[in-house]
């Protein structure tokens, strides 16, 4: 797959919002093991356990490391979550996909 090809991948998140240590399971990647080893920029569709969802962008060219840009969204309970850019602490291949672990909020 061409890393520059515009494709959005589903990411199932472990909680209703993101925070350091939260995890999202990326699905549908053509080669999860290769992506976990050498991630590249992709568009994501984050789905949360309460039914909320939003688009996001994974960037890997930031000098400080990979980041996840998430626009503002509203949880299923109606809580407004502000837009944030998060660092990505880790990418781990799971055999069926890649688990992304959220790091700290980025200063960017």
JSON list of N, CA and C in Angstrom, two decimals, residues 25-80:
[
{"chain": "A", "resi": 25, "resn": "UNK", "atom": "N", "xyz": [-7.26, 0.82, 19.14]},
{"chain": "A", "resi": 25, "resn": "UNK", "atom": "CA", "xyz": [-6.88, -0.33, 18.32]},
{"chain": "A", "resi": 25, "resn": "UNK", "atom": "C", "xyz": [-7.17, 0.01, 16.85]},
{"chain": "A", "resi": 26, "resn": "UNK", "atom": "N", "xyz": [-6.12, 0.16, 16.06]},
{"chain": "A", "resi": 26, "resn": "UNK", "atom": "CA", "xyz": [-6.25, 0.49, 14.64]},
{"chain": "A", "resi": 26, "resn": "UNK", "atom": "C", "xyz": [-6.57, -0.77, 13.87]},
{"chain": "A", "resi": 27, "resn": "UNK", "atom": "N", "xyz": [-7.62, -0.69, 13.04]},
{"chain": "A", "resi": 27, "resn": "UNK", "atom": "CA", "xyz": [-8.06, -1.85, 12.29]},
{"chain": "A", "resi": 27, "resn": "UNK", "atom": "C", "xyz": [-7.96, -1.60, 10.80]},
{"chain": "A", "resi": 28, "resn": "UNK", "atom": "N", "xyz": [-7.83, -2.67, 10.04]},
{"chain": "A", "resi": 28, "resn": "UNK", "atom": "CA", "xyz": [-7.85, -2.59, 8.60]},
{"chain": "A", "resi": 28, "resn": "UNK", "atom": "C", "xyz": [-6.52, -2.24, 7.94]},
{"chain": "A", "resi": 29, "resn": "UNK", "atom": "N", "xyz": [-5.46, -2.12, 8.72]},
{"chain": "A", "resi": 29, "resn": "UNK", "atom": "CA", "xyz": [-4.16, -1.82, 8.13]},
{"chain": "A", "resi": 29, "resn": "UNK", "atom": "C", "xyz": [-3.69, -3.02, 7.31]},
{"chain": "A", "resi": 30, "resn": "UNK", "atom": "N", "xyz": [-3.16, -2.79, 6.11]},
{"chain": "A", "resi": 30, "resn": "UNK", "atom": "CA", "xyz": [-2.76, -3.92, 5.27]},
{"chain": "A", "resi": 30, "resn": "UNK", "atom": "C", "xyz": [-1.61, -4.75, 5.85]},
{"chain": "A", "resi": 31, "resn": "UNK", "atom": "N", "xyz": [-0.70, -4.14, 6.61]},
{"chain": "A", "resi": 31, "resn": "UNK", "atom": "CA", "xyz": [0.43, -4.87, 7.21]},
{"chain": "A", "resi": 31, "resn": "UNK", "atom": "C", "xyz": [0.67, -4.30, 8.61]},
{"chain": "A", "resi": 32, "resn": "UNK", "atom": "N", "xyz": [-0.12, -4.75, 9.60]},
{"chain": "A", "resi": 32, "resn": "UNK", "atom": "CA", "xyz": [0.00, -4.19, 10.95]},
{"chain": "A", "resi": 32, "resn": "UNK", "atom": "C", "xyz": [1.40, -4.27, 11.54]},
{"chain": "A", "resi": 33, "resn": "UNK", "atom": "N", "xyz": [2.10, -5.37, 11.31]},
{"chain": "A", "resi": 33, "resn": "UNK", "atom": "CA", "xyz": [3.45, -5.52, 11.88]},
{"chain": "A", "resi": 33, "resn": "UNK", "atom": "C", "xyz": [4.38, -4.46, 11.33]},
{"chain": "A", "resi": 34, "resn": "UNK", "atom": "N", "xyz": [4.35, -4.24, 10.03]},
{"chain": "A", "resi": 34, "resn": "UNK", "atom": "CA", "xyz": [5.21, -3.22, 9.42]},
{"chain": "A", "resi": 34, "resn": "UNK", "atom": "C", "xyz": [4.82, -1.83, 9.91]},
{"chain": "A", "resi": 35, "resn": "UNK", "atom": "N", "xyz": [3.52, -1.56, 10.06]},
{"chain": "A", "resi": 35, "resn": "UNK", "atom": "CA", "xyz": [3.08, -0.24, 10.52]},
{"chain": "A", "resi": 35, "resn": "UNK", "atom": "C", "xyz": [3.53, 0.00, 11.95]},
{"chain": "A", "resi": 36, "resn": "UNK", "atom": "N", "xyz": [3.43, -1.01, 12.82]},
{"chain": "A", "resi": 36, "resn": "UNK", "atom": "CA", "xyz": [3.85, -0.85, 14.22]},
{"chain": "A", "resi": 36, "resn": "UNK", "atom": "C", "xyz": [5.35, -0.56, 14.30]},
{"chain": "A", "resi": 37, "resn": "UNK", "atom": "N", "xyz": [6.12, -1.13, 13.39]},
{"chain": "A", "resi": 37, "resn": "UNK", "atom": "CA", "xyz": [7.57, -0.93, 13.37]},
{"chain": "A", "resi": 37, "resn": "UNK", "atom": "C", "xyz": [7.95, 0.42, 12.79]},
{"chain": "A", "resi": 38, "resn": "UNK", "atom": "N", "xyz": [7.26, 0.82, 11.72]},
{"chain": "A", "resi": 38, "resn": "UNK", "atom": "CA", "xyz": [7.57, 2.07, 11.02]},
{"chain": "A", "resi": 38, "resn": "UNK", "atom": "C", "xyz": [6.27, 2.78, 10.64]},
{"chain": "A", "resi": 39, "resn": "UNK", "atom": "N", "xyz": [5.61, 3.41, 11.64]},
{"chain": "A", "resi": 39, "resn": "UNK", "atom": "CA", "xyz": [4.33, 4.07, 11.35]},
{"chain": "A", "resi": 39, "resn": "UNK", "atom": "C", "xyz": [4.51, 5.22, 10.36]},
{"chain": "A", "resi": 40, "resn": "UNK", "atom": "N", "xyz": [3.47, 5.48, 9.61]},
{"chain": "A", "resi": 40, "resn": "UNK", "atom": "CA", "xyz": [3.46, 6.59, 8.66]},
{"chain": "A", "resi": 40, "resn": "UNK", "atom": "C", "xyz": [2.16, 7.36, 8.84]},
{"chain": "A", "resi": 41, "resn": "UNK", "atom": "N", "xyz": [2.08, 8.59, 8.34]},
{"chain": "A", "resi": 41, "resn": "UNK", "atom": "CA", "xyz": [0.86, 9.40, 8.52]},
{"chain": "A", "resi": 41, "resn": "UNK", "atom": "C", "xyz": [-0.36, 8.72, 7.90]},
{"chain": "A", "resi": 42, "resn": "UNK", "atom": "N", "xyz": [-1.46, 8.71, 8.67]},
{"chain": "A", "resi": 42, "resn": "UNK", "atom": "CA", "xyz": [-2.73, 8.18, 8.16]},
{"chain": "A", "resi": 42, "resn": "UNK", "atom": "C", "xyz": [-3.87, 8.97, 8.78]},
{"chain": "A", "resi": 43, "resn": "UNK", "atom": "N", "xyz": [-5.02, 8.89, 8.12]},
{"chain": "A", "resi": 43, "resn": "UNK", "atom": "CA", "xyz": [-6.25, 9.44, 8.67]},
{"chain": "A", "resi": 43, "resn": "UNK", "atom": "C", "xyz": [-6.95, 8.33, 9.43]},
{"chain": "A", "resi": 44, "resn": "UNK", "atom": "N", "xyz": [-7.53, 8.71, 10.57]},
{"chain": "A", "resi": 44, "resn": "UNK", "atom": "CA", "xyz": [-8.23, 7.74, 11.41]},
{"chain": "A", "resi": 44, "resn": "UNK", "atom": "C", "xyz": [-9.66, 8.20, 11.66]},
{"chain": "A", "resi": 45, "resn": "UNK", "atom": "N", "xyz": [-10.51, 7.24, 11.93]},
{"chain": "A", "resi": 45, "resn": "UNK", "atom": "CA", "xyz": [-11.87, 7.49, 12.39]},
{"chain": "A", "resi": 45, "resn": "UNK", "atom": "C", "xyz": [-11.94, 6.85, 13.77]},
{"chain": "A", "resi": 46, "resn": "UNK", "atom": "N", "xyz": [-11.90, 7.69, 14.82]},
{"chain": "A", "resi": 46, "resn": "UNK", "atom": "CA", "xyz": [-11.91, 7.19, 16.19]},
{"chain": "A", "resi": 46, "resn": "UNK", "atom": "C", "xyz": [-13.34, 6.88, 16.62]},
{"chain": "A", "resi": 47, "resn": "UNK", "atom": "N", "xyz": [-13.54, 5.69, 17.14]},
{"chain": "A", "resi": 47, "resn": "UNK", "atom": "CA", "xyz": [-14.85, 5.31, 17.67]},
{"chain": "A", "resi": 47, "resn": "UNK", "atom": "C", "xyz": [-14.67, 4.98, 19.15]},
{"chain": "A", "resi": 48, "resn": "UNK", "atom": "N", "xyz": [-15.51, 5.60, 19.97]},
{"chain": "A", "resi": 48, "resn": "UNK", "atom": "CA", "xyz": [-15.43, 5.45, 21.42]},
{"chain": "A", "resi": 48, "resn": "UNK", "atom": "C", "xyz": [-16.52, 4.51, 21.91]},
{"chain": "A", "resi": 49, "resn": "UNK", "atom": "N", "xyz": [-16.35, 3.89, 23.10]},
{"chain": "A", "resi": 49, "resn": "UNK", "atom": "CA", "xyz": [-17.31, 2.89, 23.58]},
{"chain": "A", "resi": 49, "resn": "UNK", "atom": "C", "xyz": [-18.71, 3.44, 23.85]},
{"chain": "A", "resi": 50, "resn": "UNK", "atom": "N", "xyz": [-18.87, 4.75, 23.98]},
{"chain": "A", "resi": 50, "resn": "UNK", "atom": "CA", "xyz": [-20.20, 5.31, 24.24]},
{"chain": "A", "resi": 50, "resn": "UNK", "atom": "C", "xyz": [-20.93, 5.68, 22.96]},
{"chain": "A", "resi": 51, "resn": "UNK", "atom": "N", "xyz": [-20.37, 5.33, 21.81]},
{"chain": "A", "resi": 51, "resn": "UNK", "atom": "CA", "xyz": [-21.01, 5.61, 20.53]},
{"chain": "A", "resi": 51, "resn": "UNK", "atom": "C", "xyz": [-20.52, 6.88, 19.86]},
{"chain": "A", "resi": 52, "resn": "UNK", "atom": "N", "xyz": [-19.78, 7.72, 20.57]},
{"chain": "A", "resi": 52, "resn": "UNK", "atom": "CA", "xyz": [-19.22, 8.93, 19.96]},
{"chain": "A", "resi": 52, "resn": "UNK", "atom": "C", "xyz": [-18.13, 8.54, 18.97]},
{"chain": "A", "resi": 53, "resn": "UNK", "atom": "N", "xyz": [-17.90, 9.41, 17.99]},
{"chain": "A", "resi": 53, "resn": "UNK", "atom": "CA", "xyz": [-16.87, 9.16, 16.99]},
{"chain": "A", "resi": 53, "resn": "UNK", "atom": "C", "xyz": [-16.38, 10.49, 16.43]},
{"chain": "A", "resi": 54, "resn": "UNK", "atom": "N", "xyz": [-15.17, 10.50, 15.92]},
{"chain": "A", "resi": 54, "resn": "UNK", "atom": "CA", "xyz": [-14.60, 11.69, 15.29]},
{"chain": "A", "resi": 54, "resn": "UNK", "atom": "C", "xyz": [-13.46, 11.29, 14.38]},
{"chain": "A", "resi": 55, "resn": "UNK", "atom": "N", "xyz": [-13.17, 12.13, 13.43]},
{"chain": "A", "resi": 55, "resn": "UNK", "atom": "CA", "xyz": [-12.00, 11.94, 12.58]},
{"chain": "A", "resi": 55, "resn": "UNK", "atom": "C", "xyz": [-10.76, 12.37, 13.35]},
{"chain": "A", "resi": 56, "resn": "UNK", "atom": "N", "xyz": [-9.60, 11.87, 12.97]},
{"chain": "A", "resi": 56, "resn": "UNK", "atom": "CA", "xyz": [-8.32, 12.26, 13.57]},
{"chain": "A", "resi": 56, "resn": "UNK", "atom": "C", "xyz": [-7.22, 12.06, 12.54]},
{"chain": "A", "resi": 57, "resn": "UNK", "atom": "N", "xyz": [-6.09, 12.67, 12.80]},
{"chain": "A", "resi": 57, "resn": "UNK", "atom": "CA", "xyz": [-4.95, 12.54, 11.90]},
{"chain": "A", "resi": 57, "resn": "UNK", "atom": "C", "xyz": [-3.72, 12.11, 12.69]},
{"chain": "A", "resi": 58, "resn": "UNK", "atom": "N", "xyz": [-3.08, 11.06, 12.21]},
{"chain": "A", "resi": 58, "resn": "UNK", "atom": "CA", "xyz": [-1.83, 10.61, 12.80]},
{"chain": "A", "resi": 58, "resn": "UNK", "atom": "C", "xyz": [-0.69, 11.20, 11.97]},
{"chain": "A", "resi": 59, "resn": "UNK", "atom": "N", "xyz": [0.19, 11.94, 12.64]},
{"chain": "A", "resi": 59, "resn": "UNK", "atom": "CA", "xyz": [1.36, 12.52, 11.99]},
{"chain": "A", "resi": 59, "resn": "UNK", "atom": "C", "xyz": [2.60, 11.87, 12.57]},
{"chain": "A", "resi": 60, "resn": "UNK", "atom": "N", "xyz": [3.56, 11.58, 11.71]},
{"chain": "A", "resi": 60, "resn": "UNK", "atom": "CA", "xyz": [4.77, 10.90, 12.19]},
{"chain": "A", "resi": 60, "resn": "UNK", "atom": "C", "xyz": [6.03, 11.69, 11.90]},
{"chain": "A", "resi": 61, "resn": "UNK", "atom": "N", "xyz": [5.91, 12.87, 11.34]},
{"chain": "A", "resi": 61, "resn": "UNK", "atom": "CA", "xyz": [7.10, 13.65, 10.98]},
{"chain": "A", "resi": 61, "resn": "UNK", "atom": "C", "xyz": [7.44, 14.72, 12.00]},
{"chain": "A", "resi": 62, "resn": "UNK", "atom": "N", "xyz": [6.70, 14.81, 13.09]},
{"chain": "A", "resi": 62, "resn": "UNK", "atom": "CA", "xyz": [6.98, 15.79, 14.13]},
{"chain": "A", "resi": 62, "resn": "UNK", "atom": "C", "xyz": [8.34, 15.48, 14.75]},
{"chain": "A", "resi": 63, "resn": "UNK", "atom": "N", "xyz": [9.19, 16.49, 14.95]},
{"chain": "A", "resi": 63, "resn": "UNK", "atom": "CA", "xyz": [10.52, 16.22, 15.54]},
{"chain": "A", "resi": 63, "resn": "UNK", "atom": "C", "xyz": [10.45, 15.55, 16.91]},
{"chain": "A", "resi": 64, "resn": "UNK", "atom": "N", "xyz": [9.38, 15.80, 17.66]},
{"chain": "A", "resi": 64, "resn": "UNK", "atom": "CA", "xyz": [9.25, 15.21, 18.99]},
{"chain": "A", "resi": 64, "resn": "UNK", "atom": "C", "xyz": [8.69, 13.80, 18.95]},
{"chain": "A", "resi": 65, "resn": "UNK", "atom": "N", "xyz": [8.32, 13.31, 17.78]},
{"chain": "A", "resi": 65, "resn": "UNK", "atom": "CA", "xyz": [7.74, 11.98, 17.65]},
{"chain": "A", "resi": 65, "resn": "UNK", "atom": "C", "xyz": [6.34, 12.03, 17.10]},
{"chain": "A", "resi": 66, "resn": "UNK", "atom": "N", "xyz": [5.69, 10.88, 16.96]},
{"chain": "A", "resi": 66, "resn": "UNK", "atom": "CA", "xyz": [4.37, 10.82, 16.37]},
{"chain": "A", "resi": 66, "resn": "UNK", "atom": "C", "xyz": [3.33, 11.56, 17.22]},
{"chain": "A", "resi": 67, "resn": "UNK", "atom": "N", "xyz": [2.37, 12.16, 16.54]},
{"chain": "A", "resi": 67, "resn": "UNK", "atom": "CA", "xyz": [1.28, 12.85, 17.23]},
{"chain": "A", "resi": 67, "resn": "UNK", "atom": "C", "xyz": [-0.05, 12.45, 16.62]},
{"chain": "A", "resi": 68, "resn": "UNK", "atom": "N", "xyz": [-1.10, 12.57, 17.42]},
{"chain": "A", "resi": 68, "resn": "UNK", "atom": "CA", "xyz": [-2.47, 12.31, 17.00]},
{"chain": "A", "resi": 68, "resn": "UNK", "atom": "C", "xyz": [-3.26, 13.59, 17.18]},
{"chain": "A", "resi": 69, "resn": "UNK", "atom": "N", "xyz": [-3.73, 14.16, 16.07]},
{"chain": "A", "resi": 69, "resn": "UNK", "atom": "CA", "xyz": [-4.52, 15.39, 16.13]},
{"chain": "A", "resi": 69, "resn": "UNK", "atom": "C", "xyz": [-5.99, 15.02, 16.14]},
{"chain": "A", "resi": 70, "resn": "UNK", "atom": "N", "xyz": [-6.68, 15.40, 17.22]},
{"chain": "A", "resi": 70, "resn": "UNK", "atom": "CA", "xyz": [-8.09, 15.06, 17.40]},
{"chain": "A", "resi": 70, "resn": "UNK", "atom": "C", "xyz": [-8.90, 16.34, 17.53]},
{"chain": "A", "resi": 71, "resn": "UNK", "atom": "N", "xyz": [-9.88, 16.56, 16.64]},
{"chain": "A", "resi": 71, "resn": "UNK", "atom": "CA", "xyz": [-10.71, 17.76, 16.75]},
{"chain": "A", "resi": 71, "resn": "UNK", "atom": "C", "xyz": [-11.65, 17.65, 17.95]},
{"chain": "A", "resi": 72, "resn": "UNK", "atom": "N", "xyz": [-12.31, 18.74, 18.28]},
{"chain": "A", "resi": 72, "resn": "UNK", "atom": "CA", "xyz": [-13.31, 18.72, 19.35]},
{"chain": "A", "resi": 72, "resn": "UNK", "atom": "C", "xyz": [-14.42, 17.74, 18.99]},
{"chain": "A", "resi": 73, "resn": "UNK", "atom": "N", "xyz": [-14.95, 17.08, 20.00]},
{"chain": "A", "resi": 73, "resn": "UNK", "atom": "CA", "xyz": [-16.10, 16.19, 19.80]},
{"chain": "A", "resi": 73, "resn": "UNK", "atom": "C", "xyz": [-16.92, 16.15, 21.07]},
{"chain": "A", "resi": 74, "resn": "UNK", "atom": "N", "xyz": [-18.07, 15.52, 21.01]},
{"chain": "A", "resi": 74, "resn": "UNK", "atom": "CA", "xyz": [-18.96, 15.40, 22.17]},
{"chain": "A", "resi": 74, "resn": "UNK", "atom": "C", "xyz": [-19.12, 13.93, 22.50]},
{"chain": "A", "resi": 75, "resn": "UNK", "atom": "N", "xyz": [-18.96, 13.57, 23.76]},
{"chain": "A", "resi": 75, "resn": "UNK", "atom": "CA", "xyz": [-19.13, 12.18, 24.18]},
{"chain": "A", "resi": 75, "resn": "UNK", "atom": "C", "xyz": [-20.60, 11.79, 24.06]},
{"chain": "A", "resi": 76, "resn": "UNK", "atom": "N", "xyz": [-20.86, 10.51, 24.16]},
{"chain": "A", "resi": 76, "resn": "UNK", "atom": "CA", "xyz": [-22.23, 10.01, 24.12]},
{"chain": "A", "resi": 76, "resn": "UNK", "atom": "C", "xyz": [-23.09, 10.58, 25.24]},
{"chain": "A", "resi": 77, "resn": "UNK", "atom": "N", "xyz": [-22.47, 10.96, 26.36]},
{"chain": "A", "resi": 77, "resn": "UNK", "atom": "CA", "xyz": [-23.19, 11.54, 27.50]},
{"chain": "A", "resi": 77, "resn": "UNK", "atom": "C", "xyz": [-23.39, 13.04, 27.36]},
{"chain": "A", "resi": 78, "resn": "UNK", "atom": "N", "xyz": [-22.84, 13.62, 26.27]},
{"chain": "A", "resi": 78, "resn": "UNK", "atom": "CA", "xyz": [-23.01, 15.05, 26.04]},
{"chain": "A", "resi": 78, "resn": "UNK", "atom": "C", "xyz": [-21.89, 15.94, 26.54]},
{"chain": "A", "resi": 79, "resn": "UNK", "atom": "N", "xyz": [-20.79, 15.36, 26.99]},
{"chain": "A", "resi": 79, "resn": "UNK", "atom": "CA", "xyz": [-19.66, 16.15, 27.47]},
{"chain": "A", "resi": 79, "resn": "UNK", "atom": "C", "xyz": [-18.83, 16.64, 26.28]},
{"chain": "A", "resi": 80, "resn": "UNK", "atom": "N", "xyz": [-18.58, 17.95, 26.23]},
{"chain": "A", "resi": 80, "resn": "UNK", "atom": "CA", "xyz": [-17.77, 18.52, 25.16]},
{"chain": "A", "resi": 80, "resn": "UNK", "atom": "C", "xyz": [-16.30, 18.28, 25.47]}
]
